[in-house]
Short mmCIF file of C-alpha atoms and ligand atoms in Angstrom, two decimals:
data_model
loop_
_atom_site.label_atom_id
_atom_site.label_comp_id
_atom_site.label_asym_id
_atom_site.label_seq_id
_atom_site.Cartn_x
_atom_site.Cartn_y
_atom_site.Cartn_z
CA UNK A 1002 0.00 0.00 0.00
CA UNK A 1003 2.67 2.61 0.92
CA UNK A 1004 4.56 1.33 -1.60
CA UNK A 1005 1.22 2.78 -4.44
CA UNK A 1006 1.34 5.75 -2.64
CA UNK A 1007 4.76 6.30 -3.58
CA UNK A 1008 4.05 5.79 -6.84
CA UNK A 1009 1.66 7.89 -7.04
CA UNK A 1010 2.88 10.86 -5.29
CA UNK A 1011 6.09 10.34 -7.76
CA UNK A 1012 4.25 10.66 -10.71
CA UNK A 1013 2.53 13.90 -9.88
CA UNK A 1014 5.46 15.33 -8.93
CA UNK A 1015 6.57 14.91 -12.40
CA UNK A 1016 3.19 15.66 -13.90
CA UNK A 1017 3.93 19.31 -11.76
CA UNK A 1018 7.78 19.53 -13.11
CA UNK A 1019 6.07 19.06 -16.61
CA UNK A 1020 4.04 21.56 -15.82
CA UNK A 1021 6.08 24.30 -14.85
CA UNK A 1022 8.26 23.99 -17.58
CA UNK A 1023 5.45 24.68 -19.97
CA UNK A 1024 4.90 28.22 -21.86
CA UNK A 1025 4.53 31.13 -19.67
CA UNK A 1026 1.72 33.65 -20.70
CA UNK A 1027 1.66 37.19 -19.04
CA UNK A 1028 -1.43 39.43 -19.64
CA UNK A 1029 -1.41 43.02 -19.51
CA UNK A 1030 -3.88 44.50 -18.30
CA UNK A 1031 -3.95 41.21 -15.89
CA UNK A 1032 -8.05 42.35 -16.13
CA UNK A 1033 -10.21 45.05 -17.04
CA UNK A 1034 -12.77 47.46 -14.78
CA UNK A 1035 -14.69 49.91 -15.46
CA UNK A 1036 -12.93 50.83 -18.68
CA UNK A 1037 -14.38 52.70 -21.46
CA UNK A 1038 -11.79 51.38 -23.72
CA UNK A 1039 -8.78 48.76 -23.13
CA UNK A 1040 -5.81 47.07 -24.86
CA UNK A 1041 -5.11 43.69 -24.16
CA UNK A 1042 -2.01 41.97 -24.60
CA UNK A 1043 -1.03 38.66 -24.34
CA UNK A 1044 2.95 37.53 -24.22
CA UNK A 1045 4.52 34.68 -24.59
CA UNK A 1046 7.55 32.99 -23.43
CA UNK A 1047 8.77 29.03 -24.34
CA UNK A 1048 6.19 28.13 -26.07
CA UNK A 1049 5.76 24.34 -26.70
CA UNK A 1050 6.52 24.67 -30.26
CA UNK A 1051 7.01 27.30 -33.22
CA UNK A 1052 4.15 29.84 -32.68
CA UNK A 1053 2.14 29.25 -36.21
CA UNK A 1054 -0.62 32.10 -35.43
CA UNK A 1055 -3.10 33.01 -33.12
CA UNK A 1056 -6.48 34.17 -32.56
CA UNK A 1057 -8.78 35.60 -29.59
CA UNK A 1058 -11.82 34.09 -27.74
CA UNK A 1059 -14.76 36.01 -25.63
CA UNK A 1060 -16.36 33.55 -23.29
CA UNK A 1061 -15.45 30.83 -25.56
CA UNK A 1062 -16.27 31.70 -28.85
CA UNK A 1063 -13.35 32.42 -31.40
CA UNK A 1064 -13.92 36.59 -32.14
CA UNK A 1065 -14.41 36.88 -36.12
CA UNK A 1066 -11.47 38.19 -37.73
CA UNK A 1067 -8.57 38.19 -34.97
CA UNK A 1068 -7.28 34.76 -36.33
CA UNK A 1069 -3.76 35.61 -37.76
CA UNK A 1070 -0.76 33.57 -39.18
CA UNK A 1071 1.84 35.70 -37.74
CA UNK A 1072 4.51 34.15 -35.47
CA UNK A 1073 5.18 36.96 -33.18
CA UNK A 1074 5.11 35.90 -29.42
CA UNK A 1075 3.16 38.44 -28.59
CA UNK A 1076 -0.63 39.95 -29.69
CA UNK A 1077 -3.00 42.48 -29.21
CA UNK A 1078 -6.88 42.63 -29.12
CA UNK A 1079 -8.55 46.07 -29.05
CA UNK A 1080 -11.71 47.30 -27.16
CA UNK A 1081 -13.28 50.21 -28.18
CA UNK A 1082 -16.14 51.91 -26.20
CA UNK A 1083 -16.52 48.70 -23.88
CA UNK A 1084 -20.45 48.24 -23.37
CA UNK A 1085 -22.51 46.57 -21.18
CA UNK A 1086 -22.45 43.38 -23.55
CA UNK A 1087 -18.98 43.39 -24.04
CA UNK A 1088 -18.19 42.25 -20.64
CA UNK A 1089 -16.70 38.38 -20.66
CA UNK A 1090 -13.97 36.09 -20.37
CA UNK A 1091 -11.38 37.04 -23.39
CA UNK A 1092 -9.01 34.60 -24.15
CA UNK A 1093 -5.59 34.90 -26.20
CA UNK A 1094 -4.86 31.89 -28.06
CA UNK A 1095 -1.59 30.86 -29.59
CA UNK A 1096 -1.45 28.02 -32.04
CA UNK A 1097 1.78 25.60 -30.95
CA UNK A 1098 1.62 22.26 -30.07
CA UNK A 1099 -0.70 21.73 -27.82
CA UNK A 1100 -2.04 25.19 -27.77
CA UNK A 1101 -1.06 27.73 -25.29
CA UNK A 1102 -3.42 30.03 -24.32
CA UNK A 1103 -4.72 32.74 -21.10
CA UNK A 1104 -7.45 34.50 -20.11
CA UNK A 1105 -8.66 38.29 -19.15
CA UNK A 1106 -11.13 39.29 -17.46
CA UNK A 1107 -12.78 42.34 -18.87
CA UNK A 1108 -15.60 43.15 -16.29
CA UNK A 1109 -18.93 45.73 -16.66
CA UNK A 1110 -21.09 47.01 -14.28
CA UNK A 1111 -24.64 45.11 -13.90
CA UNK A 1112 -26.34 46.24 -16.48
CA UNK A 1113 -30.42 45.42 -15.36
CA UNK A 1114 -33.03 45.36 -17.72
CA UNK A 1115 -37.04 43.95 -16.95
CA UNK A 1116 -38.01 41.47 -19.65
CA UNK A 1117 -41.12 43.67 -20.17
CA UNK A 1118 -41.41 46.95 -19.35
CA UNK A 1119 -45.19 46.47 -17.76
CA UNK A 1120 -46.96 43.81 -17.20
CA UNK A 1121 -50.30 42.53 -16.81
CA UNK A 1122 -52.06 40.25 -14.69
CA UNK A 1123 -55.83 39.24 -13.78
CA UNK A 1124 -57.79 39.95 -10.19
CA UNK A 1125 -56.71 36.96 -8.13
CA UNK A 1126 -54.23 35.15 -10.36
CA UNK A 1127 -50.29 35.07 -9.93
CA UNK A 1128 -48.15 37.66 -11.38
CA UNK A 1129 -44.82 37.17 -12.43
CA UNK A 1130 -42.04 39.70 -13.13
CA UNK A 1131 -38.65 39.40 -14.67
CA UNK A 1132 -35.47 41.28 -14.95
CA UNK A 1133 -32.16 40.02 -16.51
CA UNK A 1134 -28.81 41.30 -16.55
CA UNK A 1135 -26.04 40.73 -19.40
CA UNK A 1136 -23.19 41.95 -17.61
CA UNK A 1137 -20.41 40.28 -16.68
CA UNK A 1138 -20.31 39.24 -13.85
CA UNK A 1139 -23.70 39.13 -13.16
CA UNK A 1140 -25.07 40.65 -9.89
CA UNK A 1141 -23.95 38.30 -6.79
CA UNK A 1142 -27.34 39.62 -5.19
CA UNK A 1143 -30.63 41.19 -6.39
CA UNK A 1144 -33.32 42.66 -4.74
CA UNK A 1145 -36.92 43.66 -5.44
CA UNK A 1146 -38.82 47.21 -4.26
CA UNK A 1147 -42.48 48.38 -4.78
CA UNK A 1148 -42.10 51.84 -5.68
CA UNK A 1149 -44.75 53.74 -3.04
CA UNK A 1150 -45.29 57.50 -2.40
CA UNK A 1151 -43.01 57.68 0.79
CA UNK A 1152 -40.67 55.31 -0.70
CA UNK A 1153 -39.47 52.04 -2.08
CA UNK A 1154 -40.30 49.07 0.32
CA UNK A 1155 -38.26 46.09 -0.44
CA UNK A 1156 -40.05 42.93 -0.95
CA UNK A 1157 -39.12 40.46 1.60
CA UNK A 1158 -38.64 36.77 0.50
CA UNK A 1159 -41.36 33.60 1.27
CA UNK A 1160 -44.51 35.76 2.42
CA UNK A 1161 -47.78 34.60 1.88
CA UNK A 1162 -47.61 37.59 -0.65
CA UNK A 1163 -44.54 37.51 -2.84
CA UNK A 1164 -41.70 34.65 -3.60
CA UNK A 1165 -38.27 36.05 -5.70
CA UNK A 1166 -36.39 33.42 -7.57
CA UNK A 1167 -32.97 34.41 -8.31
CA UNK A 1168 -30.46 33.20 -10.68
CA UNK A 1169 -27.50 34.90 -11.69
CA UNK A 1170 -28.09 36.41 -14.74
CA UNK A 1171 -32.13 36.56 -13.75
CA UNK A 1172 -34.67 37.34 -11.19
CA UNK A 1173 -38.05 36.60 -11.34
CA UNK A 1174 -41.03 38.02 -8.65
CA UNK A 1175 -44.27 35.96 -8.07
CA UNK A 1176 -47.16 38.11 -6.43
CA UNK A 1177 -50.27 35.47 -5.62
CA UNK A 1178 -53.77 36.24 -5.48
CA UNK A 1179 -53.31 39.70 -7.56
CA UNK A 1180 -55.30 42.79 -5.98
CA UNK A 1181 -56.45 45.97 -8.32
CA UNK A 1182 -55.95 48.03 -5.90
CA UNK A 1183 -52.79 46.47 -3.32
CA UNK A 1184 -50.28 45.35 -6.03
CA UNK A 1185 -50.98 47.42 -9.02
CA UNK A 1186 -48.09 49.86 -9.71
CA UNK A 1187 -44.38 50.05 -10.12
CA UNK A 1188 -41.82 47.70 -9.25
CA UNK A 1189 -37.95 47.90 -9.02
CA UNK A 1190 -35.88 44.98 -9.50
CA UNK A 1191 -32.08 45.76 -8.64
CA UNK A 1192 -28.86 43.58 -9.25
CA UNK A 1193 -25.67 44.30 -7.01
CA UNK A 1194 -22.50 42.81 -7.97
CA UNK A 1195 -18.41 43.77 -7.38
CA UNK A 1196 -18.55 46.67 -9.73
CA UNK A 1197 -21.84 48.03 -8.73
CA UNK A 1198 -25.71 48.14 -9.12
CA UNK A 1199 -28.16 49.11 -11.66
CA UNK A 1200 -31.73 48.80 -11.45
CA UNK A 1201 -35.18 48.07 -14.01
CA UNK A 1202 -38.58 49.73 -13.20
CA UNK A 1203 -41.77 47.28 -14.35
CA UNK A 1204 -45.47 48.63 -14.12
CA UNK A 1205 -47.88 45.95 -13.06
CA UNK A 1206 -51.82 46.24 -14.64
CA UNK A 1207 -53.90 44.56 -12.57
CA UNK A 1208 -57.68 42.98 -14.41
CA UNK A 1209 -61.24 42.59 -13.31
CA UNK A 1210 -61.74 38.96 -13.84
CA UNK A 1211 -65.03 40.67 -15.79
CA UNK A 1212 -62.80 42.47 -17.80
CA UNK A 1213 -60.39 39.48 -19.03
CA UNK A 1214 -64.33 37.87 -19.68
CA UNK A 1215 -65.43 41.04 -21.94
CA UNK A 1216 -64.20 39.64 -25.53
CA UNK A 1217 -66.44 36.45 -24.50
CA UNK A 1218 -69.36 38.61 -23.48
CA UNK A 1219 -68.87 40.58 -27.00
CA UNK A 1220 -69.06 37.25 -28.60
CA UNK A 1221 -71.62 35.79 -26.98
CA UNK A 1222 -73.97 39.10 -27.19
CA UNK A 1223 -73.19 38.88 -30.85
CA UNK A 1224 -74.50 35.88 -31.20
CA UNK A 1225 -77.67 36.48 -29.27
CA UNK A 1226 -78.44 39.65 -31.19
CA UNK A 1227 -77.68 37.25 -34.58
CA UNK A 1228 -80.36 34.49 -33.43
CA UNK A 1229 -82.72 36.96 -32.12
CA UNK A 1230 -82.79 38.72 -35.59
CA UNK A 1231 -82.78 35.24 -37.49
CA UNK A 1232 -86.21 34.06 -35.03
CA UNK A 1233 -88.02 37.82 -35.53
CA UNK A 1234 -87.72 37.28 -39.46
CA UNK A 1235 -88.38 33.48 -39.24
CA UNK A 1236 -91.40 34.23 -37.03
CA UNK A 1237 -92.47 37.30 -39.78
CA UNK A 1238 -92.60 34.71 -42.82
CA UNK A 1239 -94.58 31.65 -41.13
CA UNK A 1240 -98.04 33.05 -41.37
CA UNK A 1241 -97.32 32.87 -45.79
CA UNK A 1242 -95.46 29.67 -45.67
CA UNK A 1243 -98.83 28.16 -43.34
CA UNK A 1244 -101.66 29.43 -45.99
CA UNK A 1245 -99.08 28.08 -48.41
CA UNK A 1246 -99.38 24.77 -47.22
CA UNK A 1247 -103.02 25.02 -46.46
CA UNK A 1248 -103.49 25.65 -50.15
CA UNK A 1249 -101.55 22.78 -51.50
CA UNK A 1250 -103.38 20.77 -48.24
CA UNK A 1251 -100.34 18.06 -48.37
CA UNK A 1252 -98.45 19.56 -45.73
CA UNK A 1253 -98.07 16.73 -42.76
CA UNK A 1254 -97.72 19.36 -40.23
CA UNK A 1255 -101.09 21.55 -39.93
CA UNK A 1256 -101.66 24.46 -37.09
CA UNK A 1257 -105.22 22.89 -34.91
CA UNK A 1258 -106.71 26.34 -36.09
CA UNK A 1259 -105.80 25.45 -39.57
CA UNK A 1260 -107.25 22.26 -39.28
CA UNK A 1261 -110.46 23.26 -37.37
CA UNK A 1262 -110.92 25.84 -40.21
CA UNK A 1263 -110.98 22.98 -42.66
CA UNK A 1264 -112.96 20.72 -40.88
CA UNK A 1265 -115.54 23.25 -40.19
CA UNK A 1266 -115.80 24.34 -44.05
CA UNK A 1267 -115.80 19.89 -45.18
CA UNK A 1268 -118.85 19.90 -42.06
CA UNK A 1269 -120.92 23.19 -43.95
CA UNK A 1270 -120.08 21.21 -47.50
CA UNK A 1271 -121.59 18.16 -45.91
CA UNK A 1272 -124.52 20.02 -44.69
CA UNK A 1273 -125.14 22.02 -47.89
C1 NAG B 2400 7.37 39.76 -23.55
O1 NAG B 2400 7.98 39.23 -22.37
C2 NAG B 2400 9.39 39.19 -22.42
C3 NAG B 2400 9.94 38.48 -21.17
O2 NAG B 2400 8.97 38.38 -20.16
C4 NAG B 2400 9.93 40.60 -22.53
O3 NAG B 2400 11.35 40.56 -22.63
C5 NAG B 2400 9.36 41.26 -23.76
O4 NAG B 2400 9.78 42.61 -23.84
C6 NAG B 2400 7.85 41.21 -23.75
N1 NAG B 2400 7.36 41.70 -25.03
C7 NAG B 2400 6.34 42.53 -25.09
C8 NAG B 2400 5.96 42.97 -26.48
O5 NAG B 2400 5.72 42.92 -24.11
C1 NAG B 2401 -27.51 33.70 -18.26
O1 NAG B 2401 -26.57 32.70 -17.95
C2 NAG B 2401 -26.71 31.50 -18.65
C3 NAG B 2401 -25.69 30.51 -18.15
O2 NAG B 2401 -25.08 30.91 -17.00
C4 NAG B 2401 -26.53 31.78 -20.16
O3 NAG B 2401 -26.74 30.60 -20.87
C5 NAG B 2401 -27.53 32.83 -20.59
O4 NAG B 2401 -27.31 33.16 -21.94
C6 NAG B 2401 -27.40 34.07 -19.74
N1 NAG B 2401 -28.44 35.00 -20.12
C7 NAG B 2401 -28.22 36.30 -20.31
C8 NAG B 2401 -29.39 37.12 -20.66
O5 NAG B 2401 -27.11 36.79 -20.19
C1 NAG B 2402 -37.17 32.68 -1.73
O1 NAG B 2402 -37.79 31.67 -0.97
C2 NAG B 2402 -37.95 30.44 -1.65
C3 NAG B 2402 -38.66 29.49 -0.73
O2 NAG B 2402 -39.58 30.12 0.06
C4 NAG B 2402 -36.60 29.90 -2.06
O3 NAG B 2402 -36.79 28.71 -2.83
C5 NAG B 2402 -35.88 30.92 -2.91
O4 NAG B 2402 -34.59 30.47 -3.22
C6 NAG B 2402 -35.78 32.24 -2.18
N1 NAG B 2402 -35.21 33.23 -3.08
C7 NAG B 2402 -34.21 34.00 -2.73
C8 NAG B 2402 -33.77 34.98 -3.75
O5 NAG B 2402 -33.67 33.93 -1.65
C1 NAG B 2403 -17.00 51.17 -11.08
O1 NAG B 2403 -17.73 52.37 -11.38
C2 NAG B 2403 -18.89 52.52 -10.65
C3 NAG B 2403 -19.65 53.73 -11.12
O2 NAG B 2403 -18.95 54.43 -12.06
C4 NAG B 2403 -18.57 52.63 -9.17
O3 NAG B 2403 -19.75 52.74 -8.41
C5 NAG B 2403 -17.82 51.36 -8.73
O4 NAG B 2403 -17.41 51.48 -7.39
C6 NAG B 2403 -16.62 51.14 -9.61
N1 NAG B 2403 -16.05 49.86 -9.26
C7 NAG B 2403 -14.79 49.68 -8.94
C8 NAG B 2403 -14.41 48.31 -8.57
O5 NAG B 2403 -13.99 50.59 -8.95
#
């Protein structure tokens, strides 16, 4: 057994050795805050093998037309009015054998935005509001407020009222049983992270049930005025169609007066 451990400890001691006698990258800026614009240079020193070109990455993802050929140990990638999107992970990459490549951090201020400006919900159903943020990094906390006259009141947690369900990049507020006249209004979902806080306003439109029901009624009222109509005219033209059929006298279906009428006028026949 000790004997394995040995082994084992041996071997990634050399694994280490190997390691440290790999390329050595150095960034500069080592990473980037708060920065309207920013250079960023990657160097490097014994690489692996001959440096055949090299290209840049942003959270992954090779950035169009930064792949070069040249064999310079060194390169540069340029940001120009850095926006709230451009925040990420930027990699250098240079193309030896394996590839050797480091990262910078190029960091933004949250940058909070609701998924809907306002939002509506119906008298006694659950509301849900959303805000996302696309900076990097994205807020470590956020925090919801109802905006009121003296004030915003933040929304605590778990109530019977309101839950908040947080992710990083997103935070969504639940409001059960919606009232018209409690929880309609604006909202204020704010995102905090290292570099600072920013902030989305929502408006909240709260239904009557009987208003969400209206294009039904509208419907429906059409069609009773419809039938009504149809029945007034069908009721006008029966009084023709019955003398019609009284004249032909094959019609299976006769009115009693109708019928009465006839009988009476076969009875004075019979008698005359
Ligand atoms: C790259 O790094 C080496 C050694 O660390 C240094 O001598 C050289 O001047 C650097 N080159 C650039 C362009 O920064
Ligand atoms: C939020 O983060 C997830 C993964 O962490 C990512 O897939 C998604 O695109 C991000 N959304 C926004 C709006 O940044
Ligand atoms: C709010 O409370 C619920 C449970 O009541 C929990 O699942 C959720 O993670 C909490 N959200 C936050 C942002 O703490
Ligand atoms: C970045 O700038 C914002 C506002 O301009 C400021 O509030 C924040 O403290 C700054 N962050 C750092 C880490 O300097």
């Amino acid at each position: 057994m000790r004997l394995l451990w040995g082994v084992v400890t041996l071997s990634l001691c050399v694994y280490h050795a190997n390691a440290a006698t790999g390329p050595t990258i150095l960034t500069n800026p080592e990473s980037v805050f708060n920065l309207t614009n920013a250079v960023l240079t990657c160097n490097i020193t014994d690489p692996p093998s001959p440096i055949k070109g090299n290209y840049w990455m942003k959270d992954g993802v090779e950035i169009k037309n930064t792949k070069s050929e040249a064999t310079a140990s060194t390169t540069q990638f340029t940001l120009d009015k850095i926006g709230n999107t451009d925040g990420g992970v930027y990699t250098c990459v240079f193309e030896t054998e394996p590839i050797s490549q480091k990262t910078i951090d190029v960091k933004t201020p949250p940058h909070v935005k609701p998924y809907k400006d306002s939002e509506h919900g119906n008298e006694n159903d659950k509301g849900v509001l959303a805000c996302v943020s696309h900076s990097y990094p994205a807020p470590t906390d956020w925090t919801w407020y109802k905006i009121t006259e003296t004030g915003n009141e933040p929304i605590i947690n778990g109530t019977d009222k309101y839950e908040i369900k947080s992710q990083p990049n997103k935070t969504y507020l639940y409001i059960t049983l919606l009232d018209m006249n409690a929880d309609m209004g604006d909202y204020l979902c704010q995102g905090v992270s290292e570099l600072g806080m920013a902030s989305g306003k929502i408006h909240l439109r709260v239904r009557s049930r009987l208003a969400a029901l209206w294009p039904f009624l509208g419907i429906v009222a059409e069609v009773i005025v419809l039938v009504t109509i149809i029945f007034i005219y069908e009721k006008k033209r029966k009084p023709d169609e019955i003398t019609d059929d009284d004249d032909s006298g094959s019609a299976p279906l006769k009115s009693n007066a109708a019928t009465n009428h006839k009988d009476k006028n076969v009875r004075q026949r019979n008698s005359n």
